[in-house]
């Protein structure tokens, strides 16, 4: 299969840019999936891909995911993503990220980058030396820094919306909530749950993290292979993808699954199976959009209070998805896609007639926000 056919097979992407600079060893791909709602925003992943095909598959899949996440979050952003082929532990240089920044710059704001797996604030600082089209830059430069407290706050809102639907209350006082993974998102979520008065059950493969959360937030601790099967009202996966799969699906003893991890369903059919089992699944990309909302606020001139406020919208977004699922008699995972697709279509059509303020060419990041 040729590259064009390959790209088409993975979705109707608007543009795919191959970035190559032999002097600094740059091999990267930027994929812009859809800009109907606004410029394509999505992080840059650096990973030691075994083949270029693997890298291309990843960037096409991830950029499409960003389109859906932004659309369902109600943001005026499109979906894009970039991957740099290389080992993030040994192959990072200033030159590499500056050369990459020049490619980002050449897209004139159609794609806005940020940090992702394998890249960090320091790398974005180097990208920022070559282009303004970057978010997640250090706080000293007016950036928003670590997004995970905002992601976790959005997850809390998603949990509350799902609890309201399934358990008749959005108070989490006395509610048993299981949290898998105590990293950036999980540990912030535990803190919020503790403040809500929830009974928290945790698990992590890192024993130091487990001990800290047990001591600081009186969490019950279970082994990593036990967490998904614990008796609880809410499961909040905050570690790995594909936690709902053929092996785990019969283990769940919860009423709701709502967590921060990406790609929680191994396959869409597992979403349908959860529905048949009477477990309410709050779709991952709707629940974990708080981090994206946070970088969106950065486009305006960053304010932590406003970012925090914005993440409250996850509550309404999850509620909306649940309503559509009930209306159309479908699983919530399908309903989330429907919400995103409907918004892209409606607003996209609107913009074809009257590009007005939401025209796709921008000269500054601030303009993106002020559309
Ligand atoms: P992280 O690497 O900081 O934390 C992951 C944690 O999971 C680690 O503590 C790790 O030890 C633990 N873990 C790994 N395998 C485990 C297992 N089998 N059982 C229990 N714990 C295990 O990552 P993060 O930034 O907290 O992100 C967590 C998830 O949320 C990821 O899927 C990520 O893609 C998603 N997400 C994160 C953000 C963000 O703002 N950081 C935003 C959106 C989505």
mmCIF file of C-alpha atoms and ligand atoms in Angstrom:
data_model
loop_
_atom_site.group_PDB
_atom_site.id
_atom_site.type_symbol
_atom_site.label_atom_id
_atom_site.label_comp_id
_atom_site.label_asym_id
_atom_site.label_seq_id
_atom_site.Cartn_x
_atom_site.Cartn_y
_atom_site.Cartn_z
ATOM 1 C CA UNK A 1 0.000 0.000 0.000
ATOM 2 C CA UNK A 2 1.343 3.435 -0.957
ATOM 3 C CA UNK A 3 1.573 6.266 1.567
ATOM 4 C CA UNK A 4 -1.503 8.117 0.264
ATOM 5 C CA UNK A 5 -3.681 5.039 0.418
ATOM 6 C CA UNK A 6 -2.284 4.299 3.877
ATOM 7 C CA UNK A 7 -3.216 7.781 5.108
ATOM 8 C CA UNK A 8 -6.703 7.530 3.609
ATOM 9 C CA UNK A 9 -7.272 4.211 5.336
ATOM 10 C CA UNK A 10 -6.647 5.844 8.723
ATOM 11 C CA UNK A 11 -9.133 8.691 8.320
ATOM 12 C CA UNK A 12 -9.739 11.708 6.188
ATOM 13 C CA UNK A 13 -6.757 13.758 7.312
ATOM 14 C CA UNK A 14 -6.396 17.237 5.886
ATOM 15 C CA UNK A 15 -2.628 17.355 5.792
ATOM 16 C CA UNK A 16 0.338 15.186 6.707
ATOM 17 C CA UNK A 17 3.781 16.754 6.857
ATOM 18 C CA UNK A 18 7.018 14.760 6.889
ATOM 19 C CA UNK A 19 9.785 16.707 8.610
ATOM 20 C CA UNK A 20 13.365 15.766 7.835
ATOM 21 C CA UNK A 21 16.620 17.465 8.772
ATOM 22 C CA UNK A 22 19.713 15.287 8.440
ATOM 23 C CA UNK A 23 21.981 17.799 10.211
ATOM 24 C CA UNK A 24 20.165 17.437 13.507
ATOM 25 C CA UNK A 25 18.798 13.915 12.938
ATOM 26 C CA UNK A 26 15.173 15.038 12.774
ATOM 27 C CA UNK A 27 12.590 12.593 11.486
ATOM 28 C CA UNK A 28 9.105 13.674 12.446
ATOM 29 C CA UNK A 29 5.548 13.584 11.144
ATOM 30 C CA UNK A 30 2.862 16.187 11.779
ATOM 31 C CA UNK A 31 -0.699 15.043 11.070
ATOM 32 C CA UNK A 32 -3.533 17.531 10.846
ATOM 33 C CA UNK A 33 -6.776 15.613 10.975
ATOM 34 C CA UNK A 34 -9.461 18.278 10.933
ATOM 35 C CA UNK A 35 -9.586 22.049 11.336
ATOM 36 C CA UNK A 36 -13.341 22.620 10.935
ATOM 37 C CA UNK A 37 -13.594 24.023 14.456
ATOM 38 C CA UNK A 38 -10.244 25.781 14.674
ATOM 39 C CA UNK A 39 -6.507 25.190 14.473
ATOM 40 C CA UNK A 40 -5.355 21.637 15.089
ATOM 41 C CA UNK A 41 -3.931 21.346 18.595
ATOM 42 C CA UNK A 42 -2.153 18.272 19.876
ATOM 43 C CA UNK A 43 1.108 17.341 21.546
ATOM 44 C CA UNK A 44 4.376 16.076 20.114
ATOM 45 C CA UNK A 45 5.220 12.519 21.078
ATOM 46 C CA UNK A 46 8.839 11.332 20.959
ATOM 47 C CA UNK A 47 9.113 7.585 20.768
ATOM 48 C CA UNK A 48 11.565 4.995 19.555
ATOM 49 C CA UNK A 49 9.256 3.636 16.862
ATOM 50 C CA UNK A 50 10.515 0.413 15.314
ATOM 51 C CA UNK A 51 9.389 1.420 11.834
ATOM 52 C CA UNK A 52 8.283 4.589 10.049
ATOM 53 C CA UNK A 53 4.963 2.891 9.324
ATOM 54 C CA UNK A 54 4.405 2.447 13.053
ATOM 55 C CA UNK A 55 5.084 6.154 13.601
ATOM 56 C CA UNK A 56 2.722 7.136 10.796
ATOM 57 C CA UNK A 57 -0.042 4.873 12.131
ATOM 58 C CA UNK A 58 0.350 6.372 15.596
ATOM 59 C CA UNK A 59 0.260 9.998 14.473
ATOM 60 C CA UNK A 60 -2.778 9.426 12.246
ATOM 61 C CA UNK A 61 -4.674 7.681 15.056
ATOM 62 C CA UNK A 62 -3.716 10.218 17.719
ATOM 63 C CA UNK A 63 -4.525 13.280 15.601
ATOM 64 C CA UNK A 64 -7.986 11.921 14.823
ATOM 65 C CA UNK A 65 -8.514 11.336 18.544
ATOM 66 C CA UNK A 66 -7.678 14.993 19.214
ATOM 67 C CA UNK A 67 -10.362 16.146 16.775
ATOM 68 C CA UNK A 68 -12.981 14.207 18.717
ATOM 69 C CA UNK A 69 -11.664 15.286 22.113
ATOM 70 C CA UNK A 70 -11.690 19.000 21.257
ATOM 71 C CA UNK A 71 -15.073 18.818 19.559
ATOM 72 C CA UNK A 72 -16.768 16.981 22.438
ATOM 73 C CA UNK A 73 -15.160 19.387 24.908
ATOM 74 C CA UNK A 74 -16.871 22.290 23.146
ATOM 75 C CA UNK A 75 -13.556 23.928 22.260
ATOM 76 C CA UNK A 76 -12.884 25.826 19.044
ATOM 77 C CA UNK A 77 -9.960 23.629 18.194
ATOM 78 C CA UNK A 78 -9.282 21.000 15.584
ATOM 79 C CA UNK A 79 -7.273 17.816 15.909
ATOM 80 C CA UNK A 80 -3.602 17.340 15.178
ATOM 81 C CA UNK A 81 -0.601 15.565 16.577
ATOM 82 C CA UNK A 82 3.096 15.153 15.867
ATOM 83 C CA UNK A 83 5.557 12.330 16.423
ATOM 84 C CA UNK A 84 9.324 12.528 16.489
ATOM 85 C CA UNK A 85 11.069 9.251 15.730
ATOM 86 C CA UNK A 86 13.865 8.723 18.255
ATOM 87 C CA UNK A 87 14.775 7.712 21.770
ATOM 88 C CA UNK A 88 13.679 10.464 24.185
ATOM 89 C CA UNK A 89 16.331 9.386 26.710
ATOM 90 C CA UNK A 90 19.331 9.699 24.404
ATOM 91 C CA UNK A 91 18.455 11.577 21.219
ATOM 92 C CA UNK A 92 17.087 14.896 22.414
ATOM 93 C CA UNK A 93 19.008 18.022 21.424
ATOM 94 C CA UNK A 94 18.249 21.703 21.203
ATOM 95 C CA UNK A 95 18.865 21.546 17.444
ATOM 96 C CA UNK A 96 16.382 18.718 16.973
ATOM 97 C CA UNK A 97 13.550 20.589 18.691
ATOM 98 C CA UNK A 98 14.399 23.899 17.038
ATOM 99 C CA UNK A 99 14.392 22.257 13.595
ATOM 100 C CA UNK A 100 11.048 20.685 14.488
ATOM 101 C CA UNK A 101 9.826 24.126 15.643
ATOM 102 C CA UNK A 102 10.652 25.523 12.199
ATOM 103 C CA UNK A 103 8.392 22.929 10.596
ATOM 104 C CA UNK A 104 5.601 23.809 13.039
ATOM 105 C CA UNK A 105 6.151 27.459 12.189
ATOM 106 C CA UNK A 106 5.877 26.768 8.462
ATOM 107 C CA UNK A 107 2.245 25.736 9.018
ATOM 108 C CA UNK A 108 1.360 29.292 10.099
ATOM 109 C CA UNK A 109 -0.830 28.343 13.040
ATOM 110 C CA UNK A 110 -2.820 25.604 11.362
ATOM 111 C CA UNK A 111 -1.133 23.236 13.827
ATOM 112 C CA UNK A 112 -0.337 24.161 17.446
ATOM 113 C CA UNK A 113 1.888 21.812 19.378
ATOM 114 C CA UNK A 114 2.401 20.962 23.072
ATOM 115 C CA UNK A 115 4.233 18.388 25.164
ATOM 116 C CA UNK A 116 3.223 14.728 25.179
ATOM 117 C CA UNK A 117 4.726 11.337 26.037
ATOM 118 C CA UNK A 118 8.517 11.626 25.709
ATOM 119 C CA UNK A 119 8.617 15.421 25.506
ATOM 120 C CA UNK A 120 8.537 18.046 28.247
ATOM 121 C CA UNK A 121 8.463 21.716 29.087
ATOM 122 C CA UNK A 122 12.197 22.107 28.297
ATOM 123 C CA UNK A 123 11.704 20.729 24.772
ATOM 124 C CA UNK A 124 8.757 23.049 24.188
ATOM 125 C CA UNK A 125 10.982 25.935 25.243
ATOM 126 C CA UNK A 126 13.281 25.029 22.323
ATOM 127 C CA UNK A 127 10.324 24.745 19.950
ATOM 128 C CA UNK A 128 9.161 28.160 21.203
ATOM 129 C CA UNK A 129 12.493 29.663 20.095
ATOM 130 C CA UNK A 130 11.410 29.010 16.499
ATOM 131 C CA UNK A 131 7.639 29.395 16.594
ATOM 132 C CA UNK A 132 4.863 30.942 18.619
ATOM 133 C CA UNK A 133 2.563 28.029 17.731
ATOM 134 C CA UNK A 134 3.268 26.068 20.869
ATOM 135 C CA UNK A 135 1.480 25.671 24.207
ATOM 136 C CA UNK A 136 2.542 24.018 27.442
ATOM 137 C CA UNK A 137 5.584 26.278 27.622
ATOM 138 C CA UNK A 138 7.082 27.112 31.045
ATOM 139 C CA UNK A 139 5.150 29.369 33.399
ATOM 140 C CA UNK A 140 7.917 32.009 33.147
ATOM 141 C CA UNK A 141 7.047 32.424 29.469
ATOM 142 C CA UNK A 142 3.328 32.817 30.210
ATOM 143 C CA UNK A 143 2.642 29.109 29.789
ATOM 144 C CA UNK A 144 0.355 26.884 31.802
ATOM 145 C CA UNK A 145 2.892 24.274 32.980
ATOM 146 C CA UNK A 146 1.741 20.851 34.188
ATOM 147 C CA UNK A 147 -1.810 20.097 32.941
ATOM 148 C CA UNK A 148 -2.514 17.127 35.214
ATOM 149 C CA UNK A 149 -4.238 18.955 38.134
ATOM 150 C CA UNK A 150 -6.699 20.303 35.559
ATOM 151 C CA UNK A 151 -7.120 16.942 33.902
ATOM 152 C CA UNK A 152 -7.815 15.428 37.330
ATOM 153 C CA UNK A 153 -10.316 18.129 38.218
ATOM 154 C CA UNK A 154 -12.139 17.433 34.973
ATOM 155 C CA UNK A 155 -12.125 13.721 35.845
ATOM 156 C CA UNK A 156 -13.707 14.558 39.204
ATOM 157 C CA UNK A 157 -16.438 16.472 37.358
ATOM 158 C CA UNK A 158 -16.953 13.523 35.003
ATOM 159 C CA UNK A 159 -17.244 11.149 37.962
ATOM 160 C CA UNK A 160 -19.831 13.418 39.588
ATOM 161 C CA UNK A 161 -21.922 13.651 36.411
ATOM 162 C CA UNK A 162 -21.907 9.870 35.980
ATOM 163 C CA UNK A 163 -22.682 9.337 39.689
ATOM 164 C CA UNK A 164 -25.605 11.723 39.419
ATOM 165 C CA UNK A 165 -27.017 9.660 36.575
ATOM 166 C CA UNK A 166 -26.364 6.197 37.936
ATOM 167 C CA UNK A 167 -26.454 6.660 41.713
ATOM 168 C CA UNK A 168 -28.851 9.589 42.008
ATOM 169 C CA UNK A 169 -26.391 11.977 43.631
ATOM 170 C CA UNK A 170 -23.251 13.828 42.704
ATOM 171 C CA UNK A 171 -22.050 13.928 46.276
ATOM 172 C CA UNK A 172 -19.160 11.505 46.605
ATOM 173 C CA UNK A 173 -19.257 11.462 50.408
ATOM 174 C CA UNK A 174 -18.884 7.873 51.561
ATOM 175 C CA UNK A 175 -18.767 6.618 47.964
ATOM 176 C CA UNK A 176 -16.219 3.884 47.225
ATOM 177 C CA UNK A 177 -13.961 4.984 44.372
ATOM 178 C CA UNK A 178 -11.165 2.773 43.011
ATOM 179 C CA UNK A 179 -8.223 4.577 41.412
ATOM 180 C CA UNK A 180 -5.796 2.585 39.245
ATOM 181 C CA UNK A 181 -2.521 4.511 38.878
ATOM 182 C CA UNK A 182 -1.164 7.201 41.187
ATOM 183 C CA UNK A 183 0.843 9.224 38.689
ATOM 184 C CA UNK A 184 0.232 12.832 37.669
ATOM 185 C CA UNK A 185 -3.498 12.470 37.113
ATOM 186 C CA UNK A 186 -4.292 9.731 39.655
ATOM 187 C CA UNK A 187 -2.577 11.422 42.585
ATOM 188 C CA UNK A 188 -4.340 14.741 41.947
ATOM 189 C CA UNK A 189 -7.633 12.895 41.622
ATOM 190 C CA UNK A 190 -7.091 11.138 44.962
ATOM 191 C CA UNK A 191 -6.549 14.516 46.604
ATOM 192 C CA UNK A 192 -9.838 15.856 45.211
ATOM 193 C CA UNK A 193 -11.719 12.662 46.142
ATOM 194 C CA UNK A 194 -10.359 12.884 49.672
ATOM 195 C CA UNK A 195 -11.659 16.440 49.954
ATOM 196 C CA UNK A 196 -15.063 15.150 48.777
ATOM 197 C CA UNK A 197 -15.126 12.567 51.559
ATOM 198 C CA UNK A 198 -14.956 9.512 49.273
ATOM 199 C CA UNK A 199 -13.633 6.134 50.451
ATOM 200 C CA UNK A 200 -10.657 5.620 48.175
ATOM 201 C CA UNK A 201 -9.106 2.337 47.101
ATOM 202 C CA UNK A 202 -5.826 2.613 45.214
ATOM 203 C CA UNK A 203 -3.265 0.569 43.357
ATOM 204 C CA UNK A 204 0.037 1.278 41.647
ATOM 205 C CA UNK A 205 3.058 -0.764 40.661
ATOM 206 C CA UNK A 206 5.183 1.892 42.382
ATOM 207 C CA UNK A 207 5.132 1.016 46.091
ATOM 208 C CA UNK A 208 6.407 4.435 47.221
ATOM 209 C CA UNK A 209 3.439 6.130 45.600
ATOM 210 C CA UNK A 210 1.089 3.604 47.178
ATOM 211 C CA UNK A 211 2.525 4.202 50.639
ATOM 212 C CA UNK A 212 2.339 7.971 50.286
ATOM 213 C CA UNK A 213 -1.347 7.870 49.312
ATOM 214 C CA UNK A 214 -2.173 5.365 52.016
ATOM 215 C CA UNK A 215 -0.600 7.595 54.657
ATOM 216 C CA UNK A 216 -1.721 10.996 53.357
ATOM 217 C CA UNK A 217 -5.288 10.204 52.267
ATOM 218 C CA UNK A 218 -6.154 7.081 54.292
ATOM 219 C CA UNK A 219 -6.550 5.067 51.082
ATOM 220 C CA UNK A 220 -7.177 1.337 51.139
ATOM 221 C CA UNK A 221 -4.510 -0.419 49.083
ATOM 222 C CA UNK A 222 -4.941 -3.420 46.789
ATOM 223 C CA UNK A 223 -2.554 -5.256 44.459
ATOM 224 C CA UNK A 224 -2.354 -4.146 40.796
ATOM 225 C CA UNK A 225 -4.115 -7.306 39.601
ATOM 226 C CA UNK A 226 -6.987 -6.774 42.066
ATOM 227 C CA UNK A 227 -7.987 -3.162 41.538
ATOM 228 C CA UNK A 228 -10.379 -3.606 38.611
ATOM 229 C CA UNK A 229 -12.319 -6.275 40.493
ATOM 230 C CA UNK A 230 -12.865 -4.433 43.780
ATOM 231 C CA UNK A 231 -16.396 -3.875 45.044
ATOM 232 C CA UNK A 232 -17.058 -0.165 44.602
ATOM 233 C CA UNK A 233 -19.423 2.370 43.128
ATOM 234 C CA UNK A 234 -16.874 3.966 40.805
ATOM 235 C CA UNK A 235 -13.802 2.698 38.958
ATOM 236 C CA UNK A 236 -11.419 5.447 37.861
ATOM 237 C CA UNK A 237 -8.671 4.040 35.592
ATOM 238 C CA UNK A 238 -5.772 6.508 35.586
ATOM 239 C CA UNK A 239 -2.877 4.391 34.347
ATOM 240 C CA UNK A 240 -3.109 2.250 31.243
ATOM 241 C CA UNK A 241 -5.137 2.056 28.066
ATOM 242 C CA UNK A 242 -7.319 -0.945 27.123
ATOM 243 C CA UNK A 243 -8.289 -1.740 30.733
ATOM 244 C CA UNK A 244 -11.731 -2.807 29.556
ATOM 245 C CA UNK A 245 -10.986 -5.920 27.525
ATOM 246 C CA UNK A 246 -12.099 -9.526 27.070
ATOM 247 C CA UNK A 247 -10.226 -10.630 30.198
ATOM 248 C CA UNK A 248 -11.343 -7.826 32.549
ATOM 249 C CA UNK A 249 -14.912 -7.191 31.461
ATOM 250 C CA UNK A 250 -16.413 -9.812 33.743
ATOM 251 C CA UNK A 251 -14.344 -8.680 36.747
ATOM 252 C CA UNK A 252 -15.892 -5.249 37.253
ATOM 253 C CA UNK A 253 -18.065 -4.914 40.352
ATOM 254 C CA UNK A 254 -18.844 -1.217 39.974
ATOM 255 C CA UNK A 255 -21.715 0.926 38.750
ATOM 256 C CA UNK A 256 -19.640 3.506 36.907
ATOM 257 C CA UNK A 257 -16.319 3.624 35.040
ATOM 258 C CA UNK A 258 -14.962 7.180 34.790
ATOM 259 C CA UNK A 259 -11.247 7.861 34.804
ATOM 260 C CA UNK A 260 -8.426 9.815 33.236
ATOM 261 C CA UNK A 261 -6.634 7.136 31.199
ATOM 262 C CA UNK A 262 -6.752 7.364 27.419
ATOM 263 C CA UNK A 263 -8.283 4.629 25.238
ATOM 264 C CA UNK A 264 -9.827 2.640 28.080
ATOM 265 C CA UNK A 265 -11.882 0.385 25.791
ATOM 266 C CA UNK A 266 -9.755 -2.243 24.054
ATOM 267 C CA UNK A 267 -12.368 -2.201 21.281
ATOM 268 C CA UNK A 268 -15.668 -0.321 20.826
ATOM 269 C CA UNK A 269 -17.620 -3.545 21.400
ATOM 270 C CA UNK A 270 -16.431 -3.489 25.010
ATOM 271 C CA UNK A 271 -18.388 -0.260 25.450
ATOM 272 C CA UNK A 272 -21.506 -2.080 24.284
ATOM 273 C CA UNK A 273 -20.772 -4.922 26.664
ATOM 274 C CA UNK A 274 -20.478 -2.535 29.623
ATOM 275 C CA UNK A 275 -23.880 -1.145 28.715
ATOM 276 C CA UNK A 276 -25.364 -4.663 28.663
ATOM 277 C CA UNK A 277 -23.821 -5.282 32.095
ATOM 278 C CA UNK A 278 -25.508 -2.146 33.443
ATOM 279 C CA UNK A 279 -22.207 -0.330 34.027
ATOM 280 C CA UNK A 280 -22.223 3.331 33.014
ATOM 281 C CA UNK A 281 -19.083 4.179 31.073
ATOM 282 C CA UNK A 282 -18.178 7.865 30.996
ATOM 283 C CA UNK A 283 -16.157 8.084 27.745
ATOM 284 C CA UNK A 284 -12.458 8.657 28.400
ATOM 285 C CA UNK A 285 -11.833 11.501 26.002
ATOM 286 C CA UNK A 286 -14.801 13.464 27.341
ATOM 287 C CA UNK A 287 -13.746 12.877 30.952
ATOM 288 C CA UNK A 288 -10.030 13.625 30.524
ATOM 289 C CA UNK A 289 -10.350 16.813 28.426
ATOM 290 C CA UNK A 290 -9.419 19.088 31.364
ATOM 291 C CA UNK A 291 -5.765 19.164 30.295
ATOM 292 C CA UNK A 292 -6.731 20.287 26.799
ATOM 293 C CA UNK A 293 -9.057 22.930 28.275
ATOM 294 C CA UNK A 294 -6.104 24.143 30.332
ATOM 295 C CA UNK A 295 -3.838 24.651 27.299
ATOM 296 C CA UNK A 296 -6.710 26.277 25.470
ATOM 297 C CA UNK A 297 -6.842 28.903 28.219
ATOM 298 C CA UNK A 298 -3.121 29.456 27.616
ATOM 299 C CA UNK A 299 -3.969 30.736 24.137
ATOM 300 C CA UNK A 300 -5.785 33.633 25.738
ATOM 301 C CA UNK A 301 -3.147 34.618 28.249
ATOM 302 C CA UNK A 302 -3.035 32.115 31.035
ATOM 303 C CA UNK A 303 -5.021 32.271 34.251
ATOM 304 C CA UNK A 304 -5.094 29.208 36.561
ATOM 305 C CA UNK A 305 -8.473 30.248 37.995
ATOM 306 C CA UNK A 306 -10.076 30.448 34.584
ATOM 307 C CA UNK A 307 -8.557 27.109 33.566
ATOM 308 C CA UNK A 308 -9.896 25.515 36.728
ATOM 309 C CA UNK A 309 -13.322 27.018 36.108
ATOM 310 C CA UNK A 310 -13.317 25.753 32.546
ATOM 311 C CA UNK A 311 -12.733 22.154 33.613
ATOM 312 C CA UNK A 312 -16.115 22.245 35.405
ATOM 313 C CA UNK A 313 -17.651 22.003 31.936
ATOM 314 C CA UNK A 314 -16.696 18.308 31.852
ATOM 315 C CA UNK A 315 -19.742 17.734 34.088
ATOM 316 C CA UNK A 316 -22.142 19.107 31.445
ATOM 317 C CA UNK A 317 -20.269 17.386 28.626
ATOM 318 C CA UNK A 318 -20.606 13.959 30.253
ATOM 319 C CA UNK A 319 -24.281 14.641 31.025
ATOM 320 C CA UNK A 320 -24.869 15.553 27.396
ATOM 321 C CA UNK A 321 -23.279 12.346 26.166
ATOM 322 C CA UNK A 322 -25.437 10.316 28.562
ATOM 323 C CA UNK A 323 -28.571 12.082 27.312
ATOM 324 C CA UNK A 324 -27.695 11.343 23.657
ATOM 325 C CA UNK A 325 -26.974 7.709 24.545
ATOM 326 C CA UNK A 326 -30.425 7.421 26.123
ATOM 327 C CA UNK A 327 -32.114 9.323 23.295
ATOM 328 C CA UNK A 328 -30.585 7.178 20.554
ATOM 329 C CA UNK A 329 -30.464 3.953 22.570
ATOM 330 C CA UNK A 330 -26.714 3.513 22.062
ATOM 331 C CA UNK A 331 -23.613 3.116 24.218
ATOM 332 C CA UNK A 332 -22.036 6.241 25.705
ATOM 333 C CA UNK A 333 -18.818 5.653 23.720
ATOM 334 C CA UNK A 334 -20.815 5.854 20.476
ATOM 335 C CA UNK A 335 -22.801 8.819 21.792
ATOM 336 C CA UNK A 336 -19.569 10.731 22.489
ATOM 337 C CA UNK A 337 -18.445 10.232 18.883
ATOM 338 C CA UNK A 338 -21.872 11.374 17.730
ATOM 339 C CA UNK A 339 -21.711 14.563 19.831
ATOM 340 C CA UNK A 340 -18.270 15.355 18.386
ATOM 341 C CA UNK A 341 -19.243 14.582 14.787
ATOM 342 C CA UNK A 342 -22.468 16.577 15.006
ATOM 343 C CA UNK A 343 -20.613 19.626 16.303
ATOM 344 C CA UNK A 344 -17.915 19.386 13.624
ATOM 345 C CA UNK A 345 -20.532 19.083 10.917
ATOM 346 C CA UNK A 346 -22.798 21.879 12.139
ATOM 347 C CA UNK A 347 -20.079 24.396 12.904
ATOM 348 C CA UNK A 348 -18.038 23.352 9.870
ATOM 349 C CA UNK A 349 -21.030 24.026 7.610
ATOM 350 C CA UNK A 350 -21.629 27.357 9.322
ATOM 351 C CA UNK A 351 -18.080 28.412 8.656
ATOM 352 C CA UNK A 352 -18.252 27.487 4.986
ATOM 353 C CA UNK A 353 -20.972 30.103 4.571
ATOM 354 C CA UNK A 354 -19.567 32.793 6.875
ATOM 355 C CA UNK A 355 -15.915 32.312 7.703
ATOM 356 C CA UNK A 356 -16.007 35.602 9.657
ATOM 357 C CA UNK A 357 -14.104 35.595 12.917
ATOM 358 C CA UNK A 358 -13.536 31.866 12.744
ATOM 359 C CA UNK A 359 -11.505 32.035 9.560
ATOM 360 C CA UNK A 360 -8.644 29.573 9.578
ATOM 361 C CA UNK A 361 -5.766 31.988 9.185
ATOM 362 C CA UNK A 362 -4.354 33.554 12.295
ATOM 363 C CA UNK A 363 -1.361 35.695 12.999
ATOM 364 C CA UNK A 364 -1.112 35.276 16.769
ATOM 365 C CA UNK A 365 -2.136 32.735 19.387
ATOM 366 C CA UNK A 366 -4.320 35.389 20.984
ATOM 367 C CA UNK A 367 -6.292 35.714 17.777
ATOM 368 C CA UNK A 368 -7.089 32.017 17.901
ATOM 369 C CA UNK A 369 -8.749 32.482 21.255
ATOM 370 C CA UNK A 370 -10.569 35.687 20.397
ATOM 371 C CA UNK A 371 -12.413 34.258 17.439
HETATM 372 P P1 LIG B 1 1.865 8.883 34.806
HETATM 373 O O1 LIG B 1 2.883 8.138 34.042
HETATM 374 O O2 LIG B 1 2.261 10.064 35.615
HETATM 375 O O3 LIG B 1 1.103 7.885 35.810
HETATM 376 C C1 LIG B 1 0.738 6.577 35.505
HETATM 377 C C2 LIG B 1 0.789 5.778 36.807
HETATM 378 O O4 LIG B 1 0.243 4.487 36.566
HETATM 379 C C3 LIG B 1 2.209 5.571 37.346
HETATM 380 O O5 LIG B 1 2.254 5.896 38.715
HETATM 381 C C4 LIG B 1 2.464 4.077 37.106
HETATM 382 O O6 LIG B 1 3.329 3.508 38.056
HETATM 383 C C5 LIG B 1 1.049 3.536 37.243
HETATM 384 N N1 LIG B 1 0.852 2.217 36.642
HETATM 385 C C6 LIG B 1 1.419 1.692 35.522
HETATM 386 N N2 LIG B 1 0.990 0.435 35.331
HETATM 387 C C7 LIG B 1 0.118 0.165 36.355
HETATM 388 C C8 LIG B 1 -0.667 -0.956 36.714
HETATM 389 N N3 LIG B 1 -0.646 -2.090 35.999
HETATM 390 N N4 LIG B 1 -1.452 -0.877 37.800
HETATM 391 C C9 LIG B 1 -1.480 0.240 38.560
HETATM 392 N N5 LIG B 1 -0.761 1.330 38.272
HETATM 393 C C10 LIG B 1 0.034 1.289 37.185
HETATM 394 O O7 LIG B 1 0.734 9.288 33.743
HETATM 395 P P2 LIG B 1 -0.383 10.418 33.880
HETATM 396 O O8 LIG B 1 0.084 11.683 33.278
HETATM 397 O O9 LIG B 1 -0.929 10.412 35.268
HETATM 398 O O10 LIG B 1 -1.487 9.840 32.885
HETATM 399 C C11 LIG B 1 -2.285 8.734 33.237
HETATM 400 C C12 LIG B 1 -3.251 8.419 32.113
HETATM 401 O O11 LIG B 1 -4.064 9.572 31.843
HETATM 402 C C13 LIG B 1 -2.591 8.073 30.772
HETATM 403 O O12 LIG B 1 -3.402 7.142 30.104
HETATM 404 C C14 LIG B 1 -2.593 9.405 30.027
HETATM 405 O O13 LIG B 1 -2.548 9.214 28.628
HETATM 406 C C15 LIG B 1 -3.927 9.963 30.473
HETATM 407 N N6 LIG B 1 -4.045 11.422 30.378
HETATM 408 C C16 LIG B 1 -3.196 12.220 31.075
HETATM 409 C C17 LIG B 1 -3.333 13.598 31.002
HETATM 410 C C18 LIG B 1 -2.444 14.530 31.806
HETATM 411 O O14 LIG B 1 -2.804 15.718 31.970
HETATM 412 N N7 LIG B 1 -1.337 14.068 32.346
HETATM 413 C C19 LIG B 1 -4.338 14.171 30.184
HETATM 414 C C20 LIG B 1 -5.200 13.314 29.482
HETATM 415 C C21 LIG B 1 -5.034 11.946 29.597
#
